[in-house]
Tab-separated table of C-alpha atoms in Angstrom:
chain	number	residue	atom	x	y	z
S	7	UNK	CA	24.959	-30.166	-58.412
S	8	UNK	CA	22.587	-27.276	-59.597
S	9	UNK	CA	19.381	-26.803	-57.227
S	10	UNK	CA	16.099	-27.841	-58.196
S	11	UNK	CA	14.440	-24.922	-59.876
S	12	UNK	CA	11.372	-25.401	-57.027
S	13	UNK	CA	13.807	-25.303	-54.376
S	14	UNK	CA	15.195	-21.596	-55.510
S	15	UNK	CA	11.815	-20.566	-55.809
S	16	UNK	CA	10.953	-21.091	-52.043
S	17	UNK	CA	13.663	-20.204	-50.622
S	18	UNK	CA	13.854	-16.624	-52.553
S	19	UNK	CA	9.601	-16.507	-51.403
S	20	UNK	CA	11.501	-17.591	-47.482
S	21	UNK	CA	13.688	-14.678	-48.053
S	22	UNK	CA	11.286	-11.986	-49.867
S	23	UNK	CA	8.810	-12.659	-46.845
S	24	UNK	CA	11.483	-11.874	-43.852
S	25	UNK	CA	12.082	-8.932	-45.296
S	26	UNK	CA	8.697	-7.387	-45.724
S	27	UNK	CA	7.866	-8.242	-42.259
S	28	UNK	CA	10.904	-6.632	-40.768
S	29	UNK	CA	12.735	-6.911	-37.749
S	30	UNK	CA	11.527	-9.106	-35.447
S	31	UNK	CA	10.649	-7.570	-32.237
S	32	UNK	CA	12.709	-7.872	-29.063
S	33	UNK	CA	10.732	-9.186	-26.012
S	34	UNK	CA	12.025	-7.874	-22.588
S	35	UNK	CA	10.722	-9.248	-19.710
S	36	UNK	CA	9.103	-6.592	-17.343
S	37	UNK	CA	11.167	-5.076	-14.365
S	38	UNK	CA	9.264	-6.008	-11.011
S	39	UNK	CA	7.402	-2.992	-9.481
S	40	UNK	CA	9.083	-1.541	-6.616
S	41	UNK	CA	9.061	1.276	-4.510
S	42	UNK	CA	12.390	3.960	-6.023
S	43	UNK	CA	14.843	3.761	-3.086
S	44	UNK	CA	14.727	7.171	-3.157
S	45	UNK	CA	10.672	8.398	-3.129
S	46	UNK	CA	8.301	8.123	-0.506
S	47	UNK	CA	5.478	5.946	-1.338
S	48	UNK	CA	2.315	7.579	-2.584
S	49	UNK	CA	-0.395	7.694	0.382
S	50	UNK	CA	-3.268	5.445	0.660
S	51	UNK	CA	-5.485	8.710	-0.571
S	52	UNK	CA	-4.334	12.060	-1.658
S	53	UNK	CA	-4.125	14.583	0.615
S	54	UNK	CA	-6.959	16.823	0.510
S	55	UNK	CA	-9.399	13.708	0.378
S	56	UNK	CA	-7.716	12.444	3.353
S	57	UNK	CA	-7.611	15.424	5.372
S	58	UNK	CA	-11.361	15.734	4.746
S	59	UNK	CA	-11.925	12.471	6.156
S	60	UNK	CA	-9.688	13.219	9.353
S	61	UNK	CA	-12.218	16.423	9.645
S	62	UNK	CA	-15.000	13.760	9.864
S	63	UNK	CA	-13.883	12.363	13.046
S	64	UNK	CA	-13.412	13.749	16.616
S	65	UNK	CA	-9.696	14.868	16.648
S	66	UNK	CA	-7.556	17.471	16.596
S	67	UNK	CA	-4.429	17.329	13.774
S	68	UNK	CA	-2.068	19.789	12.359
S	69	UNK	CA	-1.551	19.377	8.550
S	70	UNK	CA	2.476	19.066	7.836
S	71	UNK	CA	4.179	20.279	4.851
S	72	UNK	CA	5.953	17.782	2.463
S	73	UNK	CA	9.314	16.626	3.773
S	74	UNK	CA	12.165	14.869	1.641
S	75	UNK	CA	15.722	13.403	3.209
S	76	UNK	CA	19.128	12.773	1.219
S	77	UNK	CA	18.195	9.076	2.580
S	78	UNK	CA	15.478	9.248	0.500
S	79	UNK	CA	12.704	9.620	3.669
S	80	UNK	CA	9.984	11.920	3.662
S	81	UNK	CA	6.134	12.151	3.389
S	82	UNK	CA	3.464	14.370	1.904
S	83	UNK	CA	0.913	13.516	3.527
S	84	UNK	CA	1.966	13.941	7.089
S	85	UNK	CA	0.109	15.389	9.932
S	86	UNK	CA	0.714	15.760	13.922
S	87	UNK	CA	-1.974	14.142	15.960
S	88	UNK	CA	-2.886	16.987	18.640
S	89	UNK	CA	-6.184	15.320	20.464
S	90	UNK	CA	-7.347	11.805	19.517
S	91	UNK	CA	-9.055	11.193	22.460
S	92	UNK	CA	-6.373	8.953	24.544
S	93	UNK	CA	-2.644	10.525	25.583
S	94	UNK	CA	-0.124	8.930	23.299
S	95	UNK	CA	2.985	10.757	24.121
S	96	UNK	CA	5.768	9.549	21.350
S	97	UNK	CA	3.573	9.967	18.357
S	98	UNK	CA	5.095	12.439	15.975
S	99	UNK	CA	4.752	12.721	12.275
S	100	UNK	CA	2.301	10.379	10.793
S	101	UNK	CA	0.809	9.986	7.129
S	102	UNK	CA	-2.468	10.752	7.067
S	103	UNK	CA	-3.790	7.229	6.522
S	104	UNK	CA	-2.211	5.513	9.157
S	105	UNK	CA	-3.330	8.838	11.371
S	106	UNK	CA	-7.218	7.716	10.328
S	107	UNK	CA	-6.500	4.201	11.052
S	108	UNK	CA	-4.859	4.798	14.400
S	109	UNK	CA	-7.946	6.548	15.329
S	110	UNK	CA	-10.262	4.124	14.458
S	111	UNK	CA	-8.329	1.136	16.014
S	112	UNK	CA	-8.163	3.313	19.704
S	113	UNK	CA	-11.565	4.596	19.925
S	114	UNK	CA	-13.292	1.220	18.597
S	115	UNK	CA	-11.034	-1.879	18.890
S	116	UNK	CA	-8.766	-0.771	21.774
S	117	UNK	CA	-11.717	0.874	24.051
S	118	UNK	CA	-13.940	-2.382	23.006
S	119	UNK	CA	-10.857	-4.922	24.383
S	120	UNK	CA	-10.822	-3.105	27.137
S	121	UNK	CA	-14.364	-2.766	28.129
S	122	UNK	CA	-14.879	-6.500	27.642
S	123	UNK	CA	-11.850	-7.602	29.182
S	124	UNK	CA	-11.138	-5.150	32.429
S	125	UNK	CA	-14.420	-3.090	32.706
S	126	UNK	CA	-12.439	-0.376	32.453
S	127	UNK	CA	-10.869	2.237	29.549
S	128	UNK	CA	-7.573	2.988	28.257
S	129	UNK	CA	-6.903	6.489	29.298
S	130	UNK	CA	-3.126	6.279	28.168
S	131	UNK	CA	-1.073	4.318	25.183
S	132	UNK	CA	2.784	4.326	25.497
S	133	UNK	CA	4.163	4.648	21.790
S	134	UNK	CA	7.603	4.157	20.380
S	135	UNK	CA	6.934	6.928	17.462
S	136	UNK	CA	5.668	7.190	14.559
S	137	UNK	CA	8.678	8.991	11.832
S	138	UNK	CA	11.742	7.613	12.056
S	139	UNK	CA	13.956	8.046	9.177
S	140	UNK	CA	15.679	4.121	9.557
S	141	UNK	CA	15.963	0.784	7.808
S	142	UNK	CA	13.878	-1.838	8.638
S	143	UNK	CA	14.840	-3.676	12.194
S	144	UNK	CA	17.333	-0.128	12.169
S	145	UNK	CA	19.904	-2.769	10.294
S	146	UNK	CA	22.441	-0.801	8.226
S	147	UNK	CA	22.471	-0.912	4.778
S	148	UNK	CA	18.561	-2.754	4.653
S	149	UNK	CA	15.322	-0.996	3.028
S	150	UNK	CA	13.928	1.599	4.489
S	151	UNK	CA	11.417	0.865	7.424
S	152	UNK	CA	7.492	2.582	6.791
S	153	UNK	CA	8.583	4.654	9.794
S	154	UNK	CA	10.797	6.652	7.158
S	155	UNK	CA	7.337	7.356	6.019
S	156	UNK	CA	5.319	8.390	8.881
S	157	UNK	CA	3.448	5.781	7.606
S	158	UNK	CA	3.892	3.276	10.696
S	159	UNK	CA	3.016	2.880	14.750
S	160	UNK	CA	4.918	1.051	17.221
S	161	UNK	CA	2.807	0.448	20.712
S	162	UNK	CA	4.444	-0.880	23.430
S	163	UNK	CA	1.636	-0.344	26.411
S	164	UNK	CA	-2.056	0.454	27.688
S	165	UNK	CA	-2.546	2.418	30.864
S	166	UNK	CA	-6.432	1.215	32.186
S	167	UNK	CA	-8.103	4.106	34.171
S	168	UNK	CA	-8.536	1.393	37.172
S	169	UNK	CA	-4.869	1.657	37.401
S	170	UNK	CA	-3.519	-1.481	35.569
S	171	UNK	CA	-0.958	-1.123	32.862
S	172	UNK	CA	-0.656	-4.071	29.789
S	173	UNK	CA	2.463	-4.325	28.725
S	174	UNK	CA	2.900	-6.031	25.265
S	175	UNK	CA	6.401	-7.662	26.381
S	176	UNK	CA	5.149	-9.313	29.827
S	177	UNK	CA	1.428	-9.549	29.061
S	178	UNK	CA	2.040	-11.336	25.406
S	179	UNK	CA	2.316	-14.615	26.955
S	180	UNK	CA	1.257	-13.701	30.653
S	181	UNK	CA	-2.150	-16.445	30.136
S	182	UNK	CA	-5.436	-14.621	31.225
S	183	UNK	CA	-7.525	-11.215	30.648
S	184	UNK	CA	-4.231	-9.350	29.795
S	185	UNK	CA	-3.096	-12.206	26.602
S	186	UNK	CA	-6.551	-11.986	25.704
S	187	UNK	CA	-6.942	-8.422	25.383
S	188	UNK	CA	-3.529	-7.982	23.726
S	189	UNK	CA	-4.486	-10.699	21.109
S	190	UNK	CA	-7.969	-8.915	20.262
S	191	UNK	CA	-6.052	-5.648	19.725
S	192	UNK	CA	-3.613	-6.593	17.537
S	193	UNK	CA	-6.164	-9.235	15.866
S	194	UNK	CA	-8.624	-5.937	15.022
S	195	UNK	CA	-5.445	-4.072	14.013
S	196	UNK	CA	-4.978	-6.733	11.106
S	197	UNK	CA	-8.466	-5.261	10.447
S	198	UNK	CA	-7.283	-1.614	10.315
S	199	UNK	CA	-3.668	-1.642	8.784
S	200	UNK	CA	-1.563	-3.502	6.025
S	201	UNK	CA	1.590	-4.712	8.219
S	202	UNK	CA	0.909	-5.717	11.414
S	203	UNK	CA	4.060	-7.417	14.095
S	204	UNK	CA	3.748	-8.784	17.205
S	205	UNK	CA	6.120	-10.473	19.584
S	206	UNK	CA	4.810	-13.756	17.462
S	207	UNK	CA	6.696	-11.934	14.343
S	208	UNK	CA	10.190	-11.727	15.558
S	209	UNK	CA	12.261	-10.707	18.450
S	210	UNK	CA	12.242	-7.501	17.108
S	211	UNK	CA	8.804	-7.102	17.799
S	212	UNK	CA	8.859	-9.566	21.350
S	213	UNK	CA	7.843	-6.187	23.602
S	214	UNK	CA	5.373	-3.803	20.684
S	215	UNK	CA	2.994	-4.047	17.874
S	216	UNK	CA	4.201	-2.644	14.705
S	217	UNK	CA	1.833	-0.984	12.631
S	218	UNK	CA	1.710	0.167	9.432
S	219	UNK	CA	0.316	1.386	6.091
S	220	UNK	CA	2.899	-0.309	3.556
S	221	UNK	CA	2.335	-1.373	0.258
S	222	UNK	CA	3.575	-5.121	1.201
S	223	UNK	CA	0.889	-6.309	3.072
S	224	UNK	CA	-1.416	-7.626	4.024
S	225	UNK	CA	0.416	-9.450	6.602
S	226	UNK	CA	-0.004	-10.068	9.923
S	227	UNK	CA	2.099	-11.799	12.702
């Protein structure tokens, strides 16, 4: 049977208009944005803008110079905290951020708890470090932890000039001035960084408060 002579004619205008328009374009879906397992993350401000702030407050620091690992850890932004006020002994490199944020969280939110809760100051702050080039949880073969950074805090106790020490393992769930006080500071850390674990988190975190500046927050436990 020969085609109707209309039917030739629109297919041949089906066919003449596919191939002025051309190939038709190939939509790929977008990768997700991630950190390169093998870059550190770009600080919360660049350096020099940073530092300047850091000049603004009462301290004493010691600008670092850019580090890189085979693991892929590193920093530029990292500085050594010399004089913030309150012994930490433990601290070592820390991004400049988290340095600032530190600061703050000490000489307001940690001096405040204290004052309200003890009548007394924190004269000493027992840290488990700052850089650590690890994964997360130090499980083998996971992500790297912010600590590979120098962009996180782990605090494990207060030392009160009265005498007392608060101990974030025994004074967690202890009841009284010493739960309270523990739950303000790591409540106003929420305040002051992106990550923050407690011993509510996970029993990786039942005796410190992690701390830290990552891009996959806000969260706090």
């Amino acid at each position: 049977m020969r085609p109707a002579p209309g039917l030739v004619l629109t297919v041949a205008l089906v066919a003449l208009a596919s191939a002025c328009a051309g190939p038709r374009p190939v939509v790929r879906s977008q990768p997700p944005v991630d950190r390169p397992a093998d870059t550190p993350p770009p600080s919360g401000a660049p350096a020099p803008a940073c530092y300047a702030s850091l000049d603004r407050l009462p301290i004493e620091y010691r600008p670092l110079p850019p580090r890189r690992t085979t693991e892929g850890c590193g920093f530029d932004d990292g500085v050594q905290l010399l004089d913030i006020g309150v012994p930490v002994p433990g601290l070592t490199a820390i991004s400049c951020p988290a340095a600032a944020s530190l600061y703050k969280w000490i000489s307001e939110d940690v001096q405040g708890a204290a004052a309200i809760h003890f009548g007394s100051r924190v004269v000493r702050i027992q840290s488990w470090g700052t850089y650590s080039c690890r994964p997360v949880n130090s499980r083998p073969g996971g992500r790297l932890s912010e600590h590979s950074y120098g962009n996180a805090v782990d605090i494990a106790a207060f030392h009160l000039e009265n005498g007392k020490v608060i101990q974030v393992e025994s004074g967690w769930k202890a009841g009284g001035d010493e739960t309270a006080f523990l739950r303000d500071v790591h409540k106003a850390a929420c305040n002051r960084f992106e990550i923050v674990i407690g011993p509510d988190g996970d029993a990786f975190h039942r005796d410190h408060l992690h701390m830290d500046m990552g891009p996959r927050g806000p969260y706090c436990r």
